[in-house]
Short mmCIF file of C-alpha atoms and ligand atoms in Angstrom, two decimals:
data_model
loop_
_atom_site.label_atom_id
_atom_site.label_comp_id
_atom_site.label_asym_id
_atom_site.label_seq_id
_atom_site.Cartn_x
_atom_site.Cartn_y
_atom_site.Cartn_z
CA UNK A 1 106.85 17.97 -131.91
CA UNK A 2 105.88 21.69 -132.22
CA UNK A 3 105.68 22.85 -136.22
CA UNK A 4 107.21 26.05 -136.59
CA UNK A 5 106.79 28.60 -139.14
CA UNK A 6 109.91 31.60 -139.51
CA UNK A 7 109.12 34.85 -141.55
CA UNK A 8 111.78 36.82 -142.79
CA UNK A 9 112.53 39.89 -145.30
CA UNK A 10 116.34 39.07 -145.64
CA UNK A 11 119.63 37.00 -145.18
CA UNK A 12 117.78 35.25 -142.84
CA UNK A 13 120.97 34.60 -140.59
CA UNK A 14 118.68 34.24 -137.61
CA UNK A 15 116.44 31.87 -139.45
CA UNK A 16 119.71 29.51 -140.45
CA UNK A 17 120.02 29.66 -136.22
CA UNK A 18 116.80 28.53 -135.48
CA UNK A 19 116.22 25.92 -137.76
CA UNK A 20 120.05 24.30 -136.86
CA UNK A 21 118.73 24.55 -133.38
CA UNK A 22 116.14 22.58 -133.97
CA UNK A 23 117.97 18.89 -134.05
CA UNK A 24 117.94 16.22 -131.90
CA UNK A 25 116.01 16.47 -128.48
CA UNK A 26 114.47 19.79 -129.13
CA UNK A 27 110.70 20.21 -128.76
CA UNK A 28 110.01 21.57 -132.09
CA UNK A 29 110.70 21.57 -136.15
CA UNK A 30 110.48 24.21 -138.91
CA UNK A 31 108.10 22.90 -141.35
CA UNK A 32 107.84 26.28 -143.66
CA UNK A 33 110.29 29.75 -143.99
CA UNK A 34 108.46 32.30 -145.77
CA UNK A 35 109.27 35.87 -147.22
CA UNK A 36 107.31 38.94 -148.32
CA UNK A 37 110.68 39.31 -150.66
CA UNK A 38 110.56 36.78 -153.39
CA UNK A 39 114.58 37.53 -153.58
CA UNK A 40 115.15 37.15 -149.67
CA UNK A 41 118.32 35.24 -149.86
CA UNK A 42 117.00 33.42 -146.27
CA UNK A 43 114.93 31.68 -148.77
CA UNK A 44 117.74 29.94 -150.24
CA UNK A 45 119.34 29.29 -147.31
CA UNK A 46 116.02 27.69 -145.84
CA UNK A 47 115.79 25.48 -148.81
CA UNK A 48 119.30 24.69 -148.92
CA UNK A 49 118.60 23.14 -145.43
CA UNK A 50 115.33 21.50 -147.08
CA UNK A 51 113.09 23.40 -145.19
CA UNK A 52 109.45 24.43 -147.38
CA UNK A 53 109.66 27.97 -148.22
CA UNK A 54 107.39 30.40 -149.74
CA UNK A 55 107.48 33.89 -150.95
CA UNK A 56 104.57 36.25 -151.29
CA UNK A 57 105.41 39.55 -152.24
CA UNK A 58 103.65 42.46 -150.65
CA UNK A 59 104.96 45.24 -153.99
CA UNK A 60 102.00 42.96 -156.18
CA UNK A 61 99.25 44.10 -153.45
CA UNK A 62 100.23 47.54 -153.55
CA UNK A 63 99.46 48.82 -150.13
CA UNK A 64 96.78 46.36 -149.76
CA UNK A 65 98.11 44.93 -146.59
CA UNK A 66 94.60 42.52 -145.53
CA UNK A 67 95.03 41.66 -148.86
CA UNK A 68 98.40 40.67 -148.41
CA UNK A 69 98.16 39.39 -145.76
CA UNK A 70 95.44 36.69 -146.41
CA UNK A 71 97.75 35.35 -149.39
CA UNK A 72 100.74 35.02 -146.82
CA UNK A 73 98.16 33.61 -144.39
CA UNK A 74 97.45 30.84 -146.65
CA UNK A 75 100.56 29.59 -147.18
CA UNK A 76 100.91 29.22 -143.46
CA UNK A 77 98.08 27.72 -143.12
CA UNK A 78 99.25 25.11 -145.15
CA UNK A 79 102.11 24.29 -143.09
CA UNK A 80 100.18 23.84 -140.25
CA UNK A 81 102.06 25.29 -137.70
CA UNK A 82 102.14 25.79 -133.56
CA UNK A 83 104.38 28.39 -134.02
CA UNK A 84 105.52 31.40 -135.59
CA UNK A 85 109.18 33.09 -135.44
CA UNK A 86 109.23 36.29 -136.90
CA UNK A 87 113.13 36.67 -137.74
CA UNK A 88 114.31 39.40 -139.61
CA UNK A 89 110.40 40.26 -140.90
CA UNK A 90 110.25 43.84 -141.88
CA UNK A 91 106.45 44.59 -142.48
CA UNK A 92 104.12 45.22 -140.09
CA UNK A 93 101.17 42.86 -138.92
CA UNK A 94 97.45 43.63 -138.93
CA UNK A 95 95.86 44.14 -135.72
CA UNK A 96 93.58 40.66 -137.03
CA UNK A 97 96.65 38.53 -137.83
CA UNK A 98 98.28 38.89 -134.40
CA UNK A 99 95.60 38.54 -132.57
CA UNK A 100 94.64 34.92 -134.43
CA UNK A 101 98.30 34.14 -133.72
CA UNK A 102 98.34 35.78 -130.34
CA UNK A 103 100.64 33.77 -127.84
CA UNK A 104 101.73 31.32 -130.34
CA UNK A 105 104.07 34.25 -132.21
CA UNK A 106 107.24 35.47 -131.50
CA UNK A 107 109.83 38.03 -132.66
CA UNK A 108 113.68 39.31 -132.08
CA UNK A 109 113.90 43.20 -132.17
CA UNK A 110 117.27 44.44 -132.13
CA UNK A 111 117.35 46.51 -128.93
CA UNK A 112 116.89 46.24 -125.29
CA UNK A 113 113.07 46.37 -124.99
CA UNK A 114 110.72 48.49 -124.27
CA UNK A 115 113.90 50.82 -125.66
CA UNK A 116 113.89 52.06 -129.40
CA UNK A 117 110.93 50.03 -130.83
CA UNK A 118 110.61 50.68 -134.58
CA UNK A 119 113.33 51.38 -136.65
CA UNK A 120 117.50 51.95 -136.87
CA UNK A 121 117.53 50.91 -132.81
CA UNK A 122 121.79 50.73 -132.92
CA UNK A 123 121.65 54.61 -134.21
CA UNK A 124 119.52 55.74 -132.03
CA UNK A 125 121.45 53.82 -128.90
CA UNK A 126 124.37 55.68 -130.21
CA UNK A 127 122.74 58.95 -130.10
CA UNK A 128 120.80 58.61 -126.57
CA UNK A 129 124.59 58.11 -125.46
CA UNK A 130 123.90 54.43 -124.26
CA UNK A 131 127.07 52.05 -122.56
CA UNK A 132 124.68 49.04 -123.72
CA UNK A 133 122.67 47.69 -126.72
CA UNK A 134 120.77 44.21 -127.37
CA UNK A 135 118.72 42.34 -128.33
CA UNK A 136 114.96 41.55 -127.29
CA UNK A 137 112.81 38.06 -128.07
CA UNK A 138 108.83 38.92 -127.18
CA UNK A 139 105.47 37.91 -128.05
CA UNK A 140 104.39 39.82 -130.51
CA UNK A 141 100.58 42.03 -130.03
CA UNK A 142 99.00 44.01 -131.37
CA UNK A 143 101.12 47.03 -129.88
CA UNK A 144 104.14 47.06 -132.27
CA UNK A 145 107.88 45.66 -131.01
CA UNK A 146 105.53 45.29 -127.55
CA UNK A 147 104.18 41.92 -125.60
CA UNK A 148 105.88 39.95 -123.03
CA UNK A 149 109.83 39.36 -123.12
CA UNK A 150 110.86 36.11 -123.06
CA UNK A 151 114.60 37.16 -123.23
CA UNK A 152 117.37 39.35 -123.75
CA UNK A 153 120.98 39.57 -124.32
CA UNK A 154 123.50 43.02 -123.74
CA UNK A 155 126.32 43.73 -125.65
CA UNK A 156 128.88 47.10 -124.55
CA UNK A 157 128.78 49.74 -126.37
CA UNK A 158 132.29 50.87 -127.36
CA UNK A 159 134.10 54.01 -128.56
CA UNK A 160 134.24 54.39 -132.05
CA UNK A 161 130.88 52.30 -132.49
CA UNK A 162 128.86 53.10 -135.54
CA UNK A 163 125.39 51.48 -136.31
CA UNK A 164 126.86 48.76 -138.47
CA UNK A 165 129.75 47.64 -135.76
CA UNK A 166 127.28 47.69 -132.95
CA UNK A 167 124.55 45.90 -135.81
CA UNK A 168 127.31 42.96 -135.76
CA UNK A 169 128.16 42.69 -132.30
CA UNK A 170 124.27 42.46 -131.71
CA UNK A 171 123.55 39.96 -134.21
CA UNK A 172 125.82 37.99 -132.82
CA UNK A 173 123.69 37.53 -129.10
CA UNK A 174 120.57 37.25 -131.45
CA UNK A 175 122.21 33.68 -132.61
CA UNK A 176 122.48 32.84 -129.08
CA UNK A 177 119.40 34.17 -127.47
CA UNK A 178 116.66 32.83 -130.14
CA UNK A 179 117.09 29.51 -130.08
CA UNK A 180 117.71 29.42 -126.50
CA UNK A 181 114.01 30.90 -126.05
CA UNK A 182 112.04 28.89 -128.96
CA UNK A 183 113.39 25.87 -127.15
CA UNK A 184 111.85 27.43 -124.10
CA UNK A 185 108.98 28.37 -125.60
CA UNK A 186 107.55 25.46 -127.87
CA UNK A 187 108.38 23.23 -124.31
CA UNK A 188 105.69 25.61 -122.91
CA UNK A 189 108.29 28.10 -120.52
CA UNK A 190 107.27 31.59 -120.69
CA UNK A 191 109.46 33.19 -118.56
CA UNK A 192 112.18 35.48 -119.44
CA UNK A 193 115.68 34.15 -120.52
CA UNK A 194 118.78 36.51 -119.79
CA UNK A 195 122.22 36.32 -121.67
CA UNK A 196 125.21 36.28 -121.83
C1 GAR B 1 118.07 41.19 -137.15
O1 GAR B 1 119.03 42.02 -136.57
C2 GAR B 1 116.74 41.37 -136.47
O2 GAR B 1 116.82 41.60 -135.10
C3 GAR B 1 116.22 42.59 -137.19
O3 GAR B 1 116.58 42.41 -138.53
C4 GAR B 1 117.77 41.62 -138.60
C5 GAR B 1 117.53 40.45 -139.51
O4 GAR B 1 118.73 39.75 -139.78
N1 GAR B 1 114.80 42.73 -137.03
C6 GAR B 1 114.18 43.89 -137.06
O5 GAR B 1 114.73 44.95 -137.22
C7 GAR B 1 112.67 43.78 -136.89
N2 GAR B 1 112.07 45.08 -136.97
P1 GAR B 1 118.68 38.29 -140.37
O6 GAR B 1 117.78 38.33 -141.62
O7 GAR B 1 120.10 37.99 -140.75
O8 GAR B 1 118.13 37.36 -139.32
#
């Protein structure tokens, strides 16, 4: 089966998805979650579930992000994976480092791409006016929160939202929606998923 590697920054809720997902039939396996946050509590979680993690943390290369990036390249490298899930991963990818990984990387962003790349996507849904909100799984390049969608989910947008309701009601079709495409994916199907 496919070997997967998930990198995360946080709780690493979508990480605990994936890596449940992954049981039985499915095409692939997580063989290693790693963090740029040594205190991530995903890590925990991941080895709770007795997945390999590792943590390299970017604060000790102080802005050197090749730098940083080499040290969290070898620890992937020793996991040998086919895959990469970016779940929850905060900092930003070298141009090099995609490209090596280029259509064998993925990542959720929480809004309905090629809306509000970047950063705080529910507040600035609620300040375009928007009925809708979501969530986006794409391969990542080297264009950030760009590359092909391979799904997406919608959630309303109700009155009275703020950033942290509409956050939750999101998070919940990211649970859904990225284990429905990594099953997709590491069987080889590239085209886009819709939910609900
Ligand atoms: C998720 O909402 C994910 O879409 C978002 O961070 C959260 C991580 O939650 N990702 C980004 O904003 C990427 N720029 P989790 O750690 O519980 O999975």
């Amino acid at each position: 089966s496919k070997r997967v590697a998930i990198l995360i920054s946080g709780g690493g809720s979508n990480m605990v998805k994936l890596a449940q997902s992954m049981a039985g039939d499915h095409p692939a396996r997580p063989v290693l979650v790693a963090s740029n946050d040594p205190k991530a509590g995903g890590l925990d979680r991941a080895a709770e579930m007795g997945i390999s993690t590792a943590a390299v943390d970017h604060r000790a290369f102080k802005g050197d992000r090749p730098a940083f990036e080499a040290a969290l390249s070898a620890k992937i490298a020793a996991a040998n994976p086919d895959i990469i899930c970016l779940a929850g991963f905060m900092r930003v990818l070298t141009e090099g480092f995609v490209r090596h990984w280029e259509g064998r990387m993925i990542n959720i962003h929480p809004s309905l791409l090629p809306l509000y790349k970047g950063l705080h996507t529910h507040q600035r849904a609620l300040d375009a006016g928007d009925q809708e909100a979501g969530c986006t799984v794409h391969e990542v390049t080297a264009a950030l929160d760009d590359g092909p969608i391979l799904g997406q989910a919608r959630v309303p947008i109700i009155a009275g939202d703020t950033a942290e309701t509409l956050a939750a009601r999101v998070l919940v079709q990211e649970h859904a929606l990225y284990p429905a495409v990594l099953r997709r994916f590491a069987a080889g199907e590239r085209a886009p998923v819709y939910l609900p």
